[in-house]
Structures are given as C-alpha cells and as structure tokens.
Amino acid sequence: MAGGTGINGPHWRRVLATLGNADARIAYAQIVLGAAAKDVLPELKEQRRVRALAALTESGLVQQHASGGLVAVDSIFRDLLAQQPRRQPRTGLDRFMRLGRIERYPANVAERRALLAKIANEIIEPGETLTERQINERLLSYTDDVVLLRRYLVDFGLLQRTPTGSSYSLVE
C-alpha cells in the first residue's frame, strides 16, 4: 500500500488523518485555491512544510507534477465514496435496526414481538436476575429510550419484574 493508496485507490482513514492535521489542511486549501508550490505554507519552517506536503501526496489528496507544481486530485472524494460497499436490502428483523440499534419499532405486533424477543435473549441469560440499572445499561446499546424498551419487554411478557420493581429476569 505505497503512498497511502490501495489497489482500489486512496484509503479514507489516511485522507481524514491528513486533513486532521492543521498544517496539511491549510496547505491543501492553498493548493485547491491554486497557490504555487513555493507559496504553500511560506510561514512555516521548511521541515514542517515538507512534512505537510508529503502527507498530502501520500494520502492521495495532492499530486506533484514533473515540473514541481502541486495540484489537488479532483477525483479523490468520488474514489473514496466508490470504495464503500453498496447497501444490501435489509430483510427480516434487520430492517428495523441500524448499526445494532433500533431505528424504528415494527407496526406489526408479531414482528415487534420477534424483535423484542431477540433483544431480550441478547441482554439477559436464562436464570439471570438483573437490577433495573443493569437492565437499563444493557438496553442502552439498543436505544436511548430504555424506559420504553424495558416497558415493551415486560408488556410483551418477555421479561418479568419483581413486585417491588427492583429486579428483572427472563420469563421462562
């Protein structure tokens, strides 16, 4: 992976890391705006200037012509986007989740119950008893509204709550 580019072009992490550096970002802006190579970062010490320019060329953001001039690569961002995998149509319960979190609850009661059962079985083991705080912490990875999700799990008969409401367990 020489020069920060792979077989399919530049790597997004390298590009973002380069743009995260203030010197490189300023140099990139100057190059995009048409500054001559000698006019890029003139106020910096030569070592910092060379390092910023090297990061830009290694990441694929900038190319150096044989004449020594620098030019911003027009296709860099299009190439990075083209590397992203195409979204597969989501099916089954996955269509209600995004990045492992609930994006929306199914309107269909059977699908909602199936989604909730899946979550219940992922957050608590059979025979395990958890406090409300522990349940909330585990549910937080699925939604920010843990109260609603916890209530659904109880209302759908997937979790049982002690009469005092101090602990929860799977319905067996």
mmCIF file with all atom_site columns, N, CA, C and O in Angstrom, residues 112-140:
data_model
loop_
_atom_site.group_PDB
_atom_site.id
_atom_site.type_symbol
_atom_site.label_atom_id
_atom_site.label_alt_id
_atom_site.label_comp_id
_atom_site.label_asym_id
_atom_site.label_entity_id
_atom_site.label_seq_id
_atom_site.pdbx_PDB_ins_code
_atom_site.Cartn_x
_atom_site.Cartn_y
_atom_site.Cartn_z
_atom_site.occupancy
_atom_site.B_iso_or_equiv
_atom_site.pdbx_formal_charge
_atom_site.auth_seq_id
_atom_site.auth_comp_id
_atom_site.auth_asym_id
_atom_site.auth_atom_id
_atom_site.pdbx_PDB_model_num
ATOM 1   N N  . ARG A 1 112 ? -42.947 -7.062  16.001 1.00 0.00 ? 112 ARG A N  1
ATOM 2   C CA . ARG A 1 112 ? -42.474 -6.331  17.171 1.00 0.00 ? 112 ARG A CA 1
ATOM 3   C C  . ARG A 1 112 ? -42.089 -7.318  18.273 1.00 0.00 ? 112 ARG A C  1
ATOM 4   O O  . ARG A 1 112 ? -41.060 -7.191  18.906 1.00 0.00 ? 112 ARG A O  1
ATOM 5   N N  . ARG A 1 113 ? -42.934 -8.325  18.484 1.00 0.00 ? 113 ARG A N  1
ATOM 6   C CA . ARG A 1 113 ? -42.645 -9.343  19.499 1.00 0.00 ? 113 ARG A CA 1
ATOM 7   C C  . ARG A 1 113 ? -41.357 -10.097 19.161 1.00 0.00 ? 113 ARG A C  1
ATOM 8   O O  . ARG A 1 113 ? -40.527 -10.345 20.036 1.00 0.00 ? 113 ARG A O  1
ATOM 9   N N  . ALA A 1 114 ? -41.168 -10.428 17.873 1.00 0.00 ? 114 ALA A N  1
ATOM 10  C CA . ALA A 1 114 ? -39.960 -11.140 17.456 1.00 0.00 ? 114 ALA A CA 1
ATOM 11  C C  . ALA A 1 114 ? -38.714 -10.286 17.700 1.00 0.00 ? 114 ALA A C  1
ATOM 12  O O  . ALA A 1 114 ? -37.687 -10.784 18.176 1.00 0.00 ? 114 ALA A O  1
ATOM 13  N N  . LEU A 1 115 ? -38.789 -9.005  17.382 1.00 0.00 ? 115 LEU A N  1
ATOM 14  C CA . LEU A 1 115 ? -37.659 -8.098  17.610 1.00 0.00 ? 115 LEU A CA 1
ATOM 15  C C  . LEU A 1 115 ? -37.356 -7.994  19.109 1.00 0.00 ? 115 LEU A C  1
ATOM 16  O O  . LEU A 1 115 ? -36.198 -8.086  19.527 1.00 0.00 ? 115 LEU A O  1
ATOM 17  N N  . LEU A 1 116 ? -38.391 -7.833  19.908 1.00 0.00 ? 116 LEU A N  1
ATOM 18  C CA . LEU A 1 116 ? -38.204 -7.719  21.353 1.00 0.00 ? 116 LEU A CA 1
ATOM 19  C C  . LEU A 1 116 ? -37.659 -9.016  21.952 1.00 0.00 ? 116 LEU A C  1
ATOM 20  O O  . LEU A 1 116 ? -36.804 -8.986  22.847 1.00 0.00 ? 116 LEU A O  1
ATOM 21  N N  . ALA A 1 117 ? -38.122 -10.164 21.446 1.00 0.00 ? 117 ALA A N  1
ATOM 22  C CA . ALA A 1 117 ? -37.625 -11.456 21.941 1.00 0.00 ? 117 ALA A CA 1
ATOM 23  C C  . ALA A 1 117 ? -36.143 -11.611 21.623 1.00 0.00 ? 117 ALA A C  1
ATOM 24  O O  . ALA A 1 117 ? -35.361 -12.088 22.457 1.00 0.00 ? 117 ALA A O  1
ATOM 25  N N  . LYS A 1 118 ? -35.758 -11.184 20.445 1.00 0.00 ? 118 LYS A N  1
ATOM 26  C CA . LYS A 1 118 ? -34.342 -11.247 20.052 1.00 0.00 ? 118 LYS A CA 1
ATOM 27  C C  . LYS A 1 118 ? -33.491 -10.405 21.014 1.00 0.00 ? 118 LYS A C  1
ATOM 28  O O  . LYS A 1 118 ? -32.455 -10.853 21.504 1.00 0.00 ? 118 LYS A O  1
ATOM 29  N N  . ILE A 1 119 ? -33.947 -9.200  21.304 1.00 0.00 ? 119 ILE A N  1
ATOM 30  C CA . ILE A 1 119 ? -33.210 -8.311  22.195 1.00 0.00 ? 119 ILE A CA 1
ATOM 31  C C  . ILE A 1 119 ? -33.169 -8.892  23.611 1.00 0.00 ? 119 ILE A C  1
ATOM 32  O O  . ILE A 1 119 ? -32.119 -8.901  24.255 1.00 0.00 ? 119 ILE A O  1
ATOM 33  N N  . ALA A 1 120 ? -34.297 -9.384  24.084 1.00 0.00 ? 120 ALA A N  1
ATOM 34  C CA . ALA A 1 120 ? -34.352 -9.949  25.438 1.00 0.00 ? 120 ALA A CA 1
ATOM 35  C C  . ALA A 1 120 ? -33.351 -11.083 25.582 1.00 0.00 ? 120 ALA A C  1
ATOM 36  O O  . ALA A 1 120 ? -32.634 -11.169 26.587 1.00 0.00 ? 120 ALA A O  1
ATOM 37  N N  . ASN A 1 121 ? -33.274 -11.944 24.584 1.00 0.00 ? 121 ASN A N  1
ATOM 38  C CA . ASN A 1 121 ? -32.353 -13.078 24.651 1.00 0.00 ? 121 ASN A CA 1
ATOM 39  C C  . ASN A 1 121 ? -30.888 -12.659 24.521 1.00 0.00 ? 121 ASN A C  1
ATOM 40  O O  . ASN A 1 121 ? -29.998 -13.404 24.915 1.00 0.00 ? 121 ASN A O  1
ATOM 41  N N  . GLU A 1 122 ? -30.646 -11.477 23.960 1.00 0.00 ? 122 GLU A N  1
ATOM 42  C CA . GLU A 1 122 ? -29.280 -10.983 23.833 1.00 0.00 ? 122 GLU A CA 1
ATOM 43  C C  . GLU A 1 122 ? -28.801 -10.275 25.098 1.00 0.00 ? 122 GLU A C  1
ATOM 44  O O  . GLU A 1 122 ? -27.609 -10.236 25.376 1.00 0.00 ? 122 GLU A O  1
ATOM 45  N N  . ILE A 1 123 ? -29.724 -9.711  25.874 1.00 0.00 ? 123 ILE A N  1
ATOM 46  C CA . ILE A 1 123 ? -29.293 -8.903  27.024 1.00 0.00 ? 123 ILE A CA 1
ATOM 47  C C  . ILE A 1 123 ? -29.268 -9.659  28.335 1.00 0.00 ? 123 ILE A C  1
ATOM 48  O O  . ILE A 1 123 ? -28.610 -9.221  29.275 1.00 0.00 ? 123 ILE A O  1
ATOM 49  N N  . ILE A 1 124 ? -29.970 -10.786 28.395 1.00 0.00 ? 124 ILE A N  1
ATOM 50  C CA . ILE A 1 124 ? -30.049 -11.497 29.672 1.00 0.00 ? 124 ILE A CA 1
ATOM 51  C C  . ILE A 1 124 ? -30.081 -12.999 29.431 1.00 0.00 ? 124 ILE A C  1
ATOM 52  O O  . ILE A 1 124 ? -30.724 -13.477 28.494 1.00 0.00 ? 124 ILE A O  1
ATOM 53  N N  . GLU A 1 125 ? -29.364 -13.715 30.251 1.00 0.00 ? 125 GLU A N  1
ATOM 54  C CA . GLU A 1 125 ? -29.303 -15.180 30.152 1.00 0.00 ? 125 GLU A CA 1
ATOM 55  C C  . GLU A 1 125 ? -30.455 -15.800 30.946 1.00 0.00 ? 125 GLU A C  1
ATOM 56  O O  . GLU A 1 125 ? -30.903 -15.224 31.937 1.00 0.00 ? 125 GLU A O  1
ATOM 57  N N  . PRO A 1 126 ? -30.908 -16.988 30.537 1.00 0.00 ? 126 PRO A N  1
ATOM 58  C CA . PRO A 1 126 ? -31.939 -17.677 31.322 1.00 0.00 ? 126 PRO A CA 1
ATOM 59  C C  . PRO A 1 126 ? -31.432 -17.904 32.749 1.00 0.00 ? 126 PRO A C  1
ATOM 60  O O  . PRO A 1 126 ? -30.292 -18.279 32.969 1.00 0.00 ? 126 PRO A O  1
ATOM 61  N N  . GLY A 1 127 ? -32.288 -17.617 33.715 1.00 0.00 ? 127 GLY A N  1
ATOM 62  C CA . GLY A 1 127 ? -31.934 -17.791 35.119 1.00 0.00 ? 127 GLY A CA 1
ATOM 63  C C  . GLY A 1 127 ? -31.204 -16.608 35.730 1.00 0.00 ? 127 GLY A C  1
ATOM 64  O O  . GLY A 1 127 ? -31.003 -16.550 36.935 1.00 0.00 ? 127 GLY A O  1
ATOM 65  N N  . GLU A 1 128 ? -30.777 -15.672 34.911 1.00 0.00 ? 128 GLU A N  1
ATOM 66  C CA . GLU A 1 128 ? -30.056 -14.488 35.394 1.00 0.00 ? 128 GLU A CA 1
ATOM 67  C C  . GLU A 1 128 ? -31.066 -13.451 35.897 1.00 0.00 ? 128 GLU A C  1
ATOM 68  O O  . GLU A 1 128 ? -32.118 -13.250 35.310 1.00 0.00 ? 128 GLU A O  1
ATOM 69  N N  . THR A 1 129 ? -30.742 -12.799 36.994 1.00 0.00 ? 129 THR A N  1
ATOM 70  C CA . THR A 1 129 ? -31.573 -11.737 37.547 1.00 0.00 ? 129 THR A CA 1
ATOM 71  C C  . THR A 1 129 ? -30.745 -10.459 37.561 1.00 0.00 ? 129 THR A C  1
ATOM 72  O O  . THR A 1 129 ? -29.611 -10.447 38.038 1.00 0.00 ? 129 THR A O  1
ATOM 73  N N  . LEU A 1 130 ? -31.333 -9.392  37.021 1.00 0.00 ? 130 LEU A N  1
ATOM 74  C CA . LEU A 1 130 ? -30.622 -8.117  36.924 1.00 0.00 ? 130 LEU A CA 1
ATOM 75  C C  . LEU A 1 130 ? -31.411 -7.018  37.603 1.00 0.00 ? 130 LEU A C  1
ATOM 76  O O  . LEU A 1 130 ? -32.647 -7.033  37.603 1.00 0.00 ? 130 LEU A O  1
ATOM 77  N N  . THR A 1 131 ? -30.696 -6.035  38.116 1.00 0.00 ? 131 THR A N  1
ATOM 78  C CA . THR A 1 131 ? -31.356 -4.862  38.690 1.00 0.00 ? 131 THR A CA 1
ATOM 79  C C  . THR A 1 131 ? -31.846 -3.982  37.548 1.00 0.00 ? 131 THR A C  1
ATOM 80  O O  . THR A 1 131 ? -31.440 -4.156  36.385 1.00 0.00 ? 131 THR A O  1
ATOM 81  N N  . GLU A 1 132 ? -32.681 -3.034  37.876 1.00 0.00 ? 132 GLU A N  1
ATOM 82  C CA . GLU A 1 132 ? -33.179 -2.107  36.854 1.00 0.00 ? 132 GLU A CA 1
ATOM 83  C C  . GLU A 1 132 ? -32.028 -1.339  36.210 1.00 0.00 ? 132 GLU A C  1
ATOM 84  O O  . GLU A 1 132 ? -32.001 -1.132  35.003 1.00 0.00 ? 132 GLU A O  1
ATOM 85  N N  . ARG A 1 133 ? -31.075 -0.959  37.014 1.00 0.00 ? 133 ARG A N  1
ATOM 86  C CA . ARG A 1 133 ? -29.912 -0.229  36.493 1.00 0.00 ? 133 ARG A CA 1
ATOM 87  C C  . ARG A 1 133 ? -29.124 -1.098  35.491 1.00 0.00 ? 133 ARG A C  1
ATOM 88  O O  . ARG A 1 133 ? -28.712 -0.622  34.433 1.00 0.00 ? 133 ARG A O  1
ATOM 89  N N  . GLN A 1 134 ? -28.914 -2.367  35.818 1.00 0.00 ? 134 GLN A N  1
ATOM 90  C CA . GLN A 1 134 ? -28.187 -3.275  34.919 1.00 0.00 ? 134 GLN A CA 1
ATOM 91  C C  . GLN A 1 134 ? -28.952 -3.470  33.612 1.00 0.00 ? 134 GLN A C  1
ATOM 92  O O  . GLN A 1 134 ? -28.356 -3.469  32.531 1.00 0.00 ? 134 GLN A O  1
ATOM 93  N N  . ILE A 1 135 ? -30.270 -3.653  33.713 1.00 0.00 ? 135 ILE A N  1
ATOM 94  C CA . ILE A 1 135 ? -31.101 -3.800  32.505 1.00 0.00 ? 135 ILE A CA 1
ATOM 95  C C  . ILE A 1 135 ? -30.979 -2.548  31.649 1.00 0.00 ? 135 ILE A C  1
ATOM 96  O O  . ILE A 1 135 ? -30.781 -2.623  30.439 1.00 0.00 ? 135 ILE A O  1
ATOM 97  N N  . ASN A 1 136 ? -31.101 -1.390  32.285 1.00 0.00 ? 136 ASN A N  1
ATOM 98  C CA . ASN A 1 136 ? -31.014 -0.120  31.547 1.00 0.00 ? 136 ASN A CA 1
ATOM 99  C C  . ASN A 1 136 ? -29.681 0.022   30.832 1.00 0.00 ? 136 ASN A C  1
ATOM 100 O O  . ASN A 1 136 ? -29.619 0.468   29.687 1.00 0.00 ? 136 ASN A O  1
ATOM 101 N N  . GLU A 1 137 ? -28.602 -0.350  31.493 1.00 0.00 ? 137 GLU A N  1
ATOM 102 C CA . GLU A 1 137 ? -27.274 -0.252  30.871 1.00 0.00 ? 137 GLU A CA 1
ATOM 103 C C  . GLU A 1 137 ? -27.183 -1.142  29.638 1.00 0.00 ? 137 GLU A C  1
ATOM 104 O O  . GLU A 1 137 ? -26.614 -0.760  28.624 1.00 0.00 ? 137 GLU A O  1
ATOM 105 N N  . ARG A 1 138 ? -27.735 -2.333  29.721 1.00 0.00 ? 138 ARG A N  1
ATOM 106 C CA . ARG A 1 138 ? -27.697 -3.255  28.582 1.00 0.00 ? 138 ARG A CA 1
ATOM 107 C C  . ARG A 1 138 ? -28.612 -2.797  27.459 1.00 0.00 ? 138 ARG A C  1
ATOM 108 O O  . ARG A 1 138 ? -28.286 -2.968  26.285 1.00 0.00 ? 138 ARG A O  1
ATOM 109 N N  . LEU A 1 139 ? -29.749 -2.229  27.800 1.00 0.00 ? 139 LEU A N  1
ATOM 110 C CA . LEU A 1 139 ? -30.685 -1.756  26.783 1.00 0.00 ? 139 LEU A CA 1
ATOM 111 C C  . LEU A 1 139 ? -30.172 -0.506  26.071 1.00 0.00 ? 139 LEU A C  1
ATOM 112 O O  . LEU A 1 139 ? -30.572 -0.222  24.950 1.00 0.00 ? 139 LEU A O  1
ATOM 113 N N  . LEU A 1 140 ? -29.295 0.220   26.720 1.00 0.00 ? 140 LEU A N  1
ATOM 114 C CA . LEU A 1 140 ? -28.760 1.449   26.143 1.00 0.00 ? 140 LEU A CA 1
ATOM 115 C C  . LEU A 1 140 ? -28.028 1.200   24.830 1.00 0.00 ? 140 LEU A C  1
ATOM 116 O O  . LEU A 1 140 ? -27.943 2.087   23.983 1.00 0.00 ? 140 LEU A O  1
#
